[in-house]
PDB file of C-alpha atoms in Angstrom:
ATOM      1  CA  MET A  15       3.791   2.611   7.172  1.00  0.00           C
ATOM      2  CA  PRO A  16       2.535   5.377   9.506  1.00  0.00           C
ATOM      3  CA  VAL A  17      -1.201   5.952   9.566  1.00  0.00           C
ATOM      4  CA  GLN A  18      -0.799   9.541   8.350  1.00  0.00           C
ATOM      5  CA  GLY A  19       0.795   8.293   5.126  1.00  0.00           C
ATOM      6  CA  ILE A  20      -2.025   5.808   4.556  1.00  0.00           C
ATOM      7  CA  ILE A  21      -4.728   8.412   5.122  1.00  0.00           C
ATOM      8  CA  CYS A  22      -3.077  10.987   2.861  1.00  0.00           C
ATOM      9  CA  ALA A  23      -2.498   8.438   0.069  1.00  0.00           C
ATOM     10  CA  GLY A  24      -5.881   6.763   0.455  1.00  0.00           C
ATOM     11  CA  ARG A  25      -4.237   3.341   0.297  1.00  0.00           C
ATOM     12  CA  ILE A  26      -1.357   1.296   1.713  1.00  0.00           C
ATOM     13  CA  ASP A  27       1.767   1.958  -0.362  1.00  0.00           C
ATOM     14  CA  ALA A  28       4.100  -0.307   1.596  1.00  0.00           C
ATOM     15  CA  PRO A  29       4.746  -4.038   2.022  1.00  0.00           C
ATOM     16  CA  ILE A  30       2.245  -5.724   4.352  1.00  0.00           C
ATOM     17  CA  HIS A  31       3.207  -8.363   6.904  1.00  0.00           C
ATOM     18  CA  TRP A  32       0.248 -10.726   7.135  1.00  0.00           C
ATOM     19  CA  PHE A  33      -0.317 -12.786  10.272  1.00  0.00           C
ATOM     20  CA  ASP A  34      -0.711 -16.522   9.784  1.00  0.00           C
ATOM     21  CA  GLU A  35      -4.300 -17.594   9.276  1.00  0.00           C
ATOM     22  CA  GLU A  36      -6.125 -19.011  12.279  1.00  0.00           C
ATOM     23  CA  PRO A  37      -7.457 -22.595  12.385  1.00  0.00           C
ATOM     24  CA  ALA A  38     -10.850 -23.297  10.828  1.00  0.00           C
ATOM     25  CA  PHE A  39     -13.781 -21.311  12.270  1.00  0.00           C
ATOM     26  CA  GLN A  40     -11.527 -18.923  14.212  1.00  0.00           C
ATOM     27  CA  PHE A  41     -10.123 -15.476  13.505  1.00  0.00           C
ATOM     28  CA  LEU A  42      -8.178 -12.563  14.958  1.00  0.00           C
ATOM     29  CA  ALA A  43      -9.703  -9.087  14.664  1.00  0.00           C
ATOM     30  CA  ASP A  44      -9.575  -5.506  15.972  1.00  0.00           C
ATOM     31  CA  PRO A  45      -5.780  -5.202  16.371  1.00  0.00           C
ATOM     32  CA  PHE A  46      -4.296  -2.441  18.531  1.00  0.00           C
ATOM     33  CA  GLY A  47      -0.582  -2.130  19.172  1.00  0.00           C
ATOM     34  CA  TRP A  48       1.986  -0.868  21.641  1.00  0.00           C
ATOM     35  CA  GLN A  49       5.765  -0.678  21.108  1.00  0.00           C
ATOM     36  CA  GLN A  50       7.950  -1.241  24.158  1.00  0.00           C
ATOM     37  CA  ASP A  51      11.559  -2.409  24.664  1.00  0.00           C
ATOM     38  CA  ASP A  52      12.032  -2.971  20.923  1.00  0.00           C
ATOM     39  CA  ARG A  53       9.003  -5.241  20.869  1.00  0.00           C
ATOM     40  CA  LEU A  54       5.630  -4.854  19.185  1.00  0.00           C
ATOM     41  CA  HIS A  55       2.732  -5.972  21.374  1.00  0.00           C
ATOM     42  CA  VAL A  56      -0.441  -6.593  19.378  1.00  0.00           C
ATOM     43  CA  PHE A  57      -3.714  -6.885  21.293  1.00  0.00           C
ATOM     44  CA  ALA A  58      -6.518  -8.465  19.288  1.00  0.00           C
ATOM     45  CA  GLU A  59      -9.858 -10.172  19.610  1.00  0.00           C
ATOM     46  CA  HIS A  60      -9.704 -13.945  19.205  1.00  0.00           C
ATOM     47  CA  TYR A  61     -13.082 -15.240  18.063  1.00  0.00           C
ATOM     48  CA  ASP A  62     -14.313 -18.818  17.797  1.00  0.00           C
ATOM     49  CA  TYR A  63     -17.403 -19.374  15.646  1.00  0.00           C
ATOM     50  CA  ARG A  64     -18.207 -22.559  17.565  1.00  0.00           C
ATOM     51  CA  THR A  65     -18.823 -20.692  20.830  1.00  0.00           C
ATOM     52  CA  ARG A  66     -19.364 -17.151  19.478  1.00  0.00           C
ATOM     53  CA  HIS A  67     -17.225 -15.905  22.334  1.00  0.00           C
ATOM     54  CA  GLY A  68     -14.417 -13.387  21.944  1.00  0.00           C
ATOM     55  CA  THR A  69     -11.356 -13.085  24.171  1.00  0.00           C
ATOM     56  CA  ILE A  70      -8.353 -10.757  24.008  1.00  0.00           C
ATOM     57  CA  GLU A  71      -4.978 -12.222  23.067  1.00  0.00           C
ATOM     58  CA  THR A  72      -1.502 -10.662  22.986  1.00  0.00           C
ATOM     59  CA  LEU A  73       1.002 -11.384  20.229  1.00  0.00           C
ATOM     60  CA  VAL A  74       4.587 -10.152  20.723  1.00  0.00           C
ATOM     61  CA  PHE A  75       6.916  -9.564  17.752  1.00  0.00           C
ATOM     62  CA  ASP A  76      10.504  -8.401  17.368  1.00  0.00           C
ATOM     63  CA  ARG A  77      11.434  -5.647  14.903  1.00  0.00           C
ATOM     64  CA  ALA A  78      11.766  -8.223  12.119  1.00  0.00           C
ATOM     65  CA  MET A  79       8.152  -9.295  12.822  1.00  0.00           C
ATOM     66  CA  HIS A  80       9.136 -12.704  14.152  1.00  0.00           C
ATOM     67  CA  LEU A  81       6.506 -13.958  16.589  1.00  0.00           C
ATOM     68  CA  LEU A  82       8.095 -14.318  20.035  1.00  0.00           C
ATOM     69  CA  ASP A  83       5.085 -14.993  22.233  1.00  0.00           C
ATOM     70  CA  ARG A  84       1.327 -15.395  22.085  1.00  0.00           C
ATOM     71  CA  ARG A  85      -0.982 -15.759  25.047  1.00  0.00           C
ATOM     72  CA  LEU A  86      -4.468 -15.164  26.395  1.00  0.00           C
ATOM     73  CA  CYS A  87      -4.575 -11.622  27.728  1.00  0.00           C
ATOM     74  CA  LEU A  88      -8.124 -11.072  28.981  1.00  0.00           C
ATOM     75  CA  ARG A  89     -11.160 -13.292  29.297  1.00  0.00           C
ATOM     76  CA  GLU A  90     -14.570 -12.533  30.760  1.00  0.00           C
ATOM     77  CA  ASP A  91     -17.905 -14.340  30.868  1.00  0.00           C
ATOM     78  CA  TRP A  92     -19.059 -12.017  28.072  1.00  0.00           C
ATOM     79  CA  HIS A  93     -17.725 -11.361  24.579  1.00  0.00           C
ATOM     80  CA  LEU A  94     -14.710  -9.027  24.313  1.00  0.00           C
ATOM     81  CA  SER A  95     -13.305  -7.244  21.263  1.00  0.00           C
ATOM     82  CA  TYR A  96     -11.748  -3.948  20.064  1.00  0.00           C
ATOM     83  CA  PRO A  97      -9.044  -3.691  22.801  1.00  0.00           C
ATOM     84  CA  GLN A  98      -7.708  -0.140  22.464  1.00  0.00           C
ATOM     85  CA  VAL A  99      -4.541   0.220  24.581  1.00  0.00           C
ATOM     86  CA  PHE A 100      -2.891   3.486  25.610  1.00  0.00           C
ATOM     87  CA  ALA A 101      -0.653   5.088  28.232  1.00  0.00           C
ATOM     88  CA  ALA A 102      -1.817   7.716  30.736  1.00  0.00           C
ATOM     89  CA  ASP A 103      -1.032   8.829  34.279  1.00  0.00           C
ATOM     90  CA  GLY A 104       2.038   6.595  34.474  1.00  0.00           C
ATOM     91  CA  ALA A 105       0.120   3.412  33.646  1.00  0.00           C
ATOM     92  CA  MET A 106      -1.095   1.322  30.715  1.00  0.00           C
ATOM     93  CA  TRP A 107      -4.818   1.043  30.066  1.00  0.00           C
ATOM     94  CA  MET A 108      -7.145  -1.050  27.934  1.00  0.00           C
ATOM     95  CA  LEU A 109     -10.687  -0.184  26.882  1.00  0.00           C
ATOM     96  CA  PRO A 110     -12.172  -3.309  25.259  1.00  0.00           C
ATOM     97  CA  GLU A 111     -15.612  -3.411  23.684  1.00  0.00           C
ATOM     98  CA  ALA A 112     -17.932  -5.462  25.912  1.00  0.00           C
ATOM     99  CA  HIS A 113     -21.493  -4.366  25.232  1.00  0.00           C
ATOM    100  CA  LYS A 114     -22.887  -7.788  26.155  1.00  0.00           C
ATOM    101  CA  SER A 115     -21.789  -7.050  29.732  1.00  0.00           C
ATOM    102  CA  GLY A 116     -24.223  -4.133  29.735  1.00  0.00           C
ATOM    103  CA  GLY A 117     -21.580  -1.423  29.868  1.00  0.00           C
ATOM    104  CA  LEU A 118     -17.974  -0.336  29.375  1.00  0.00           C
ATOM    105  CA  THR A 119     -15.092  -1.225  31.714  1.00  0.00           C
ATOM    106  CA  LEU A 120     -11.661   0.407  31.835  1.00  0.00           C
ATOM    107  CA  TYR A 121      -8.816  -2.026  32.643  1.00  0.00           C
ATOM    108  CA  ARG A 122      -5.387  -1.197  34.077  1.00  0.00           C
ATOM    109  CA  ASP A 123      -2.216  -3.211  33.548  1.00  0.00           C
ATOM    110  CA  HIS A 124      -0.521  -4.426  36.732  1.00  0.00           C
ATOM    111  CA  GLY A 125       2.464  -6.191  35.206  1.00  0.00           C
ATOM    112  CA  ASP A 126       4.340  -6.111  31.883  1.00  0.00           C
ATOM    113  CA  LEU A 127       1.209  -5.821  29.709  1.00  0.00           C
ATOM    114  CA  THR A 128      -0.021  -9.227  30.893  1.00  0.00           C
ATOM    115  CA  ASP A 129      -2.017  -8.554  34.069  1.00  0.00           C
ATOM    116  CA  TRP A 130      -5.134  -6.531  33.234  1.00  0.00           C
ATOM    117  CA  ARG A 131      -7.625  -5.810  36.019  1.00  0.00           C
ATOM    118  CA  PRO A 132     -10.857  -3.782  36.022  1.00  0.00           C
ATOM    119  CA  GLU A 133     -10.286  -0.218  37.223  1.00  0.00           C
ATOM    120  CA  CYS A 134     -13.721   1.365  36.852  1.00  0.00           C
ATOM    121  CA  ARG A 135     -16.980   1.344  34.943  1.00  0.00           C
ATOM    122  CA  ILE A 136     -17.507   4.231  32.513  1.00  0.00           C
ATOM    123  CA  ARG A 137     -21.089   5.519  32.748  1.00  0.00           C
ATOM    124  CA  LEU A 138     -22.577   6.908  29.534  1.00  0.00           C
ATOM    125  CA  ASP A 139     -25.978   7.565  27.933  1.00  0.00           C
ATOM    126  CA  GLY A 140     -26.290   3.937  26.887  1.00  0.00           C
ATOM    127  CA  VAL A 141     -24.249   0.808  26.288  1.00  0.00           C
ATOM    128  CA  PRO A 142     -21.438   1.645  23.824  1.00  0.00           C
ATOM    129  CA  VAL A 143     -19.809  -0.376  21.067  1.00  0.00           C
ATOM    130  CA  ASP A 144     -16.273   0.210  19.768  1.00  0.00           C
ATOM    131  CA  ALA A 145     -15.625   3.037  22.235  1.00  0.00           C
ATOM    132  CA  THR A 146     -12.533   4.952  21.097  1.00  0.00           C
ATOM    133  CA  ILE A 147     -10.621   7.352  23.317  1.00  0.00           C
ATOM    134  CA  LEU A 148      -8.648  10.516  22.519  1.00  0.00           C
ATOM    135  CA  ARG A 149      -6.665  12.887  24.748  1.00  0.00           C
ATOM    136  CA  LEU A 150      -6.904  16.458  23.483  1.00  0.00           C
ATOM    137  CA  ALA A 151      -6.037  19.744  25.231  1.00  0.00           C
ATOM    138  CA  ASP A 152      -6.106  18.350  28.791  1.00  0.00           C
ATOM    139  CA  ARG A 153      -9.437  16.623  28.236  1.00  0.00           C
ATOM    140  CA  TRP A 154     -10.471  13.076  27.412  1.00  0.00           C
ATOM    141  CA  TRP A 155     -12.912  12.472  24.565  1.00  0.00           C
ATOM    142  CA  LEU A 156     -14.760   9.236  23.871  1.00  0.00           C
ATOM    143  CA  PHE A 157     -16.364   8.313  20.536  1.00  0.00           C
ATOM    144  CA  TYR A 158     -18.769   5.362  20.369  1.00  0.00           C
ATOM    145  CA  SER A 159     -21.894   3.917  18.794  1.00  0.00           C
ATOM    146  CA  PRO A 160     -24.833   2.979  21.038  1.00  0.00           C
ATOM    147  CA  ALA A 161     -25.902  -0.668  21.228  1.00  0.00           C
ATOM    148  CA  THR A 162     -29.580   0.293  21.379  1.00  0.00           C
ATOM    149  CA  SER A 163     -30.375  -1.503  18.110  1.00  0.00           C
ATOM    150  CA  LYS A 164     -28.640  -3.016  15.107  1.00  0.00           C
ATOM    151  CA  ALA A 165     -29.221   0.247  13.245  1.00  0.00           C
ATOM    152  CA  THR A 166     -27.692   2.488  15.923  1.00  0.00           C
ATOM    153  CA  LYS A 167     -24.647   0.203  16.205  1.00  0.00           C
ATOM    154  CA  LEU A 168     -23.871   0.833  12.555  1.00  0.00           C
ATOM    155  CA  SER A 169     -25.100   4.365  11.916  1.00  0.00           C
ATOM    156  CA  HIS A 170     -24.961   6.538  15.063  1.00  0.00           C
ATOM    157  CA  LEU A 171     -21.963   8.327  16.560  1.00  0.00           C
ATOM    158  CA  HIS A 172     -22.018   9.557  20.158  1.00  0.00           C
ATOM    159  CA  VAL A 173     -19.418  11.617  22.025  1.00  0.00           C
ATOM    160  CA  ALA A 174     -18.601  12.037  25.728  1.00  0.00           C
ATOM    161  CA  TRP A 175     -15.901  13.965  27.582  1.00  0.00           C
ATOM    162  CA  ALA A 176     -14.166  13.941  30.971  1.00  0.00           C
ATOM    163  CA  ASP A 177     -11.409  15.824  32.760  1.00  0.00           C
ATOM    164  CA  GLU A 178     -10.167  12.613  34.399  1.00  0.00           C
ATOM    165  CA  LEU A 179      -9.800   9.260  32.668  1.00  0.00           C
ATOM    166  CA  THR A 180     -11.835   7.488  35.336  1.00  0.00           C
ATOM    167  CA  GLY A 181     -14.622  10.062  35.084  1.00  0.00           C
ATOM    168  CA  PRO A 182     -17.147  11.307  35.668  1.00  0.00           C
ATOM    169  CA  TRP A 183     -18.007  11.361  31.967  1.00  0.00           C
ATOM    170  CA  THR A 184     -20.422  13.879  30.444  1.00  0.00           C
ATOM    171  CA  CYS A 185     -22.320  12.933  27.300  1.00  0.00           C
ATOM    172  CA  HIS A 186     -22.452  15.465  24.483  1.00  0.00           C
ATOM    173  CA  ARG A 187     -25.679  17.452  24.401  1.00  0.00           C
ATOM    174  CA  GLN A 188     -26.048  16.848  20.639  1.00  0.00           C
ATOM    175  CA  ASN A 189     -25.858  13.033  20.800  1.00  0.00           C
ATOM    176  CA  PRO A 190     -26.086  11.453  18.355  1.00  0.00           C
ATOM    177  CA  VAL A 191     -23.672  13.925  16.814  1.00  0.00           C
ATOM    178  CA  ARG A 192     -23.773  12.000  13.531  1.00  0.00           C
ATOM    179  CA  THR A 193     -26.152   9.534  11.855  1.00  0.00           C
ATOM    180  CA  ASP A 194     -24.743   7.933   8.713  1.00  0.00           C
ATOM    181  CA  TYR A 195     -24.152   4.264   7.896  1.00  0.00           C
ATOM    182  CA  ARG A 196     -21.058   5.291   5.931  1.00  0.00           C
ATOM    183  CA  SER A 197     -19.172   7.183   8.624  1.00  0.00           C
ATOM    184  CA  SER A 198     -20.336   6.809  12.223  1.00  0.00           C
ATOM    185  CA  ARG A 199     -19.079   3.620  13.899  1.00  0.00           C
ATOM    186  CA  PRO A 200     -15.466   4.037  15.115  1.00  0.00           C
ATOM    187  CA  GLY A 201     -12.837   1.794  13.561  1.00  0.00           C
ATOM    188  CA  GLY A 202      -9.401   2.521  15.012  1.00  0.00           C
ATOM    189  CA  THR A 203      -7.145   5.030  16.739  1.00  0.00           C
ATOM    190  CA  PRO A 204      -7.740   8.773  16.264  1.00  0.00           C
ATOM    191  CA  ALA A 205      -4.847  10.943  15.106  1.00  0.00           C
ATOM    192  CA  ILE A 206      -4.079  14.602  14.517  1.00  0.00           C
ATOM    193  CA  ILE A 207      -3.170  15.066  10.842  1.00  0.00           C
ATOM    194  CA  ASN A 208      -2.350  18.516   9.485  1.00  0.00           C
ATOM    195  CA  GLY A 209      -4.012  20.077  12.518  1.00  0.00           C
ATOM    196  CA  ARG A 210      -7.303  18.170  12.123  1.00  0.00           C
ATOM    197  CA  ILE A 211      -8.732  15.345  14.213  1.00  0.00           C
ATOM    198  CA  MET A 212      -8.969  12.174  12.136  1.00  0.00           C
ATOM    199  CA  LEU A 213     -11.206   9.409  13.497  1.00  0.00           C
ATOM    200  CA  PRO A 214     -11.181   6.149  11.506  1.00  0.00           C
ATOM    201  CA  VAL A 215     -14.781   5.051  10.983  1.00  0.00           C
ATOM    202  CA  GLN A 216     -16.373   2.014   9.410  1.00  0.00           C
ATOM    203  CA  ASP A 217     -18.423   2.232   6.249  1.00  0.00           C
ATOM    204  CA  CYS A 218     -21.368  -0.067   6.987  1.00  0.00           C
ATOM    205  CA  ALA A 219     -23.605   1.077   4.119  1.00  0.00           C
ATOM    206  CA  THR A 220     -23.529  -2.299   2.364  1.00  0.00           C
ATOM    207  CA  THR A 221     -22.106  -4.593   5.057  1.00  0.00           C
ATOM    208  CA  TYR A 222     -20.672  -4.378   8.565  1.00  0.00           C
ATOM    209  CA  GLY A 223     -17.034  -3.338   8.265  1.00  0.00           C
ATOM    210  CA  GLY A 224     -17.229  -2.951   4.501  1.00  0.00           C
ATOM    211  CA  ALA A 225     -14.514  -0.281   4.469  1.00  0.00           C
ATOM    212  CA  VAL A 226     -12.654   2.221   6.640  1.00  0.00           C
ATOM    213  CA  ARG A 227     -12.638   5.928   5.899  1.00  0.00           C
ATOM    214  CA  PRO A 228     -11.425   9.008   7.803  1.00  0.00           C
ATOM    215  CA  LEU A 229     -13.919  11.218   9.594  1.00  0.00           C
ATOM    216  CA  TRP A 230     -12.403  14.698   9.792  1.00  0.00           C
ATOM    217  CA  ILE A 231     -13.595  16.455  12.954  1.00  0.00           C
ATOM    218  CA  ASP A 232     -13.328  20.230  12.649  1.00  0.00           C
ATOM    219  CA  ARG A 233     -15.310  21.275  15.725  1.00  0.00           C
ATOM    220  CA  LEU A 234     -15.327  19.419  19.030  1.00  0.00           C
ATOM    221  CA  ASP A 235     -16.336  21.049  22.292  1.00  0.00           C
ATOM    222  CA  GLU A 236     -18.931  20.652  25.021  1.00  0.00           C
ATOM    223  CA  GLY A 237     -21.736  22.157  22.959  1.00  0.00           C
ATOM    224  CA  SER A 238     -20.939  21.599  19.302  1.00  0.00           C
ATOM    225  CA  PHE A 239     -19.631  19.026  16.835  1.00  0.00           C
ATOM    226  CA  ALA A 240     -18.862  19.294  13.127  1.00  0.00           C
ATOM    227  CA  ALA A 241     -17.219  16.734  10.862  1.00  0.00           C
ATOM    228  CA  GLU A 242     -16.947  15.620   7.257  1.00  0.00           C
ATOM    229  CA  MET A 243     -16.132  12.187   5.932  1.00  0.00           C
ATOM    230  CA  GLY A 244     -13.252  11.423   3.600  1.00  0.00           C
ATOM    231  CA  ASP A 245     -12.990   8.805   0.889  1.00  0.00           C
ATOM    232  CA  ALA A 246     -12.909   5.128   1.809  1.00  0.00           C
ATOM    233  CA  LEU A 247      -9.427   3.610   1.851  1.00  0.00           C
ATOM    234  CA  ALA A 248      -8.599   1.245  -0.980  1.00  0.00           C
ATOM    235  CA  LEU A 249      -8.459  -2.392   0.097  1.00  0.00           C
ATOM    236  CA  PRO A 250      -5.068  -4.112  -0.174  1.00  0.00           C
ATOM    237  CA  THR A 251      -4.740  -6.517  -3.066  1.00  0.00           C
ATOM    238  CA  GLY A 252      -4.901 -10.179  -2.164  1.00  0.00           C
ATOM    239  CA  ALA A 253      -7.255 -12.721  -0.677  1.00  0.00           C
ATOM    240  CA  TYR A 254      -8.976 -10.401   1.804  1.00  0.00           C
ATOM    241  CA  HIS A 255     -11.281  -8.435  -0.454  1.00  0.00           C
ATOM    242  CA  ASP A 256     -14.605  -8.268   1.417  1.00  0.00           C
ATOM    243  CA  GLY A 257     -13.936  -5.312   3.695  1.00  0.00           C
ATOM    244  CA  MET A 258     -11.735  -3.447   6.148  1.00  0.00           C
ATOM    245  CA  HIS A 259     -12.718  -3.122   9.781  1.00  0.00           C
ATOM    246  CA  THR A 260      -9.891  -1.498  11.774  1.00  0.00           C
ATOM    247  CA  LEU A 261      -7.067   1.002  11.196  1.00  0.00           C
ATOM    248  CA  SER A 262      -4.805   1.336  14.248  1.00  0.00           C
ATOM    249  CA  ALA A 263      -1.775   3.595  14.531  1.00  0.00           C
ATOM    250  CA  CYS A 264       1.284   2.271  16.367  1.00  0.00           C
ATOM    251  CA  GLY A 265       4.287   4.550  15.946  1.00  0.00           C
ATOM    252  CA  ASP A 266       5.837   4.001  12.520  1.00  0.00           C
ATOM    253  CA  MET A 267       3.520   1.026  11.939  1.00  0.00           C
ATOM    254  CA  THR A 268      -0.183   0.677  11.233  1.00  0.00           C
ATOM    255  CA  LEU A 269      -2.302  -2.363  12.048  1.00  0.00           C
ATOM    256  CA  ILE A 270      -5.246  -3.254   9.825  1.00  0.00           C
ATOM    257  CA  ASP A 271      -8.058  -5.785   9.938  1.00  0.00           C
ATOM    258  CA  VAL A 272      -9.448  -6.964   6.604  1.00  0.00           C
ATOM    259  CA  LYS A 273     -11.871  -9.771   5.921  1.00  0.00           C
ATOM    260  CA  ARG A 274     -12.845 -12.520   3.529  1.00  0.00           C
ATOM    261  CA  VAL A 275     -16.285 -14.140   3.693  1.00  0.00           C
ATOM    262  CA  ASP A 276     -16.362 -17.880   3.002  1.00  0.00           C
ATOM    263  CA  ALA A 277     -19.599 -19.862   2.745  1.00  0.00           C
ATOM    264  CA  SER A 278     -19.267 -23.626   3.115  1.00  0.00           C
ATOM    265  CA  VAL A 279     -21.203 -26.761   3.964  1.00  0.00           C
ATOM    266  CA  ALA A 280     -18.925 -27.189   6.988  1.00  0.00           C
ATOM    267  CA  GLY A 281     -19.956 -23.748   8.216  1.00  0.00           C
ATOM    268  CA  LEU A 282     -23.645 -24.580   7.903  1.00  0.00           C
ATOM    269  CA  ALA A 283     -23.055 -27.818   9.807  1.00  0.00           C
ATOM    270  CA  LEU A 284     -21.272 -25.878  12.550  1.00  0.00           C
ATOM    271  CA  ASP A 285     -24.276 -23.540  12.897  1.00  0.00           C
ATOM    272  CA  LEU A 286     -26.577 -26.537  13.282  1.00  0.00           C
ATOM    273  CA  ARG A 287     -24.366 -28.165  15.928  1.00  0.00           C
ATOM    274  CA  ARG A 288     -24.177 -24.911  17.859  1.00  0.00           C
ATOM    275  CA  MET A 289     -27.965 -24.512  17.792  1.00  0.00           C
ATOM    276  CA  LEU A 290     -28.244 -28.034  19.198  1.00  0.00           C
ATOM    277  CA  GLY A 291     -26.068 -26.966  22.126  1.00  0.00           C
ATOM    278  CA  GLU A 292     -22.963 -28.941  21.271  1.00  0.00           C
ATOM    279  CA  TYR A 293     -20.592 -25.986  21.704  1.00  0.00           C
ATOM    280  CA  ARG A 294     -20.238 -23.927  24.859  1.00  0.00           C
ATOM    281  CA  ALA A 295     -17.796 -21.160  25.762  1.00  0.00           C
ATOM    282  CA  GLY A 296     -15.142 -22.694  28.000  1.00  0.00           C
TER     283      GLY A 296
END
C-alpha cells in the first residue's frame, strides 16, 4: 500500500507481509527500501541485546515477497541504525544514524547495493539522530533531532539545508524549529502529498516510538518554518501493539516498524551477564 494511502486513511487498509521473527534477544528495525530489477531491497538495523550493537543488513525479496538473500551490509565500531537510502547524482547513497560516532556520515554505494563506503562527514549544529533527507526545488533539506540529551532526542526538531548533497550544510536560524514530544523526532521518508510536505515523526509522549504521525510542513525556507501535526496512525492489529517507530515509502509499498515489549526472567539474566562483561560486540 503506498504511503499516501496510509496517511490519508490514518491506518493500513491492506494485507501486511510480516518478516519472520528474529532469534531471541535480537530484532530488525528502521526499514528503508529500494526497488531495482524487480527486486525489493530492504535495509534495516539488526540489533543484538547481548552486545547492544547495531549493524545494517540487507534483505532482498522478489515481487511475491520470497526472501532471496540476506547479508551484512554495513558494520562500524559504533552503533548504526535508521539507514535511509536514496538515489542522487547518478549514484546510490545511505545516511545511517550513528550518533555514537560523534557525527553523521554519508555513504556511497560502489557495487550493486552491497559495497557502501564513507563519502563525507556532514557538519551540523550538533550530533544528529534519525537524520532524514529530502530533495525539494533544487535544494537538499535535512531534518533531525539533536543528541544533546535524552529530552532533545525525543522532543526537538532541527533543520539544515545545502545546495549540494555533500555540503556545505547550513543550519536553520530558528533551530530548534519545533519542540514537542509528540511530533519532532523523524520516523521515515518524507513525501509530497496534495502539495504539502509530509514528514513522518515519532510520538514519544508516553514512550520512545509509541506511534507515528504525519507532520505537515507548510513553510520551509532559509529563514522560516511552519508545521502542524496530524493524527497518530492506528496500529495494525496483531501481536505488535506497543508502538510504531518507522514509516518508509518505497514505490507502491510501504515499510513499517512496530514493536512488542516483552519482560522476562531470561531478559533480566541477560542484562546481568552483560554488566559482568560476558558479551562484547564482535
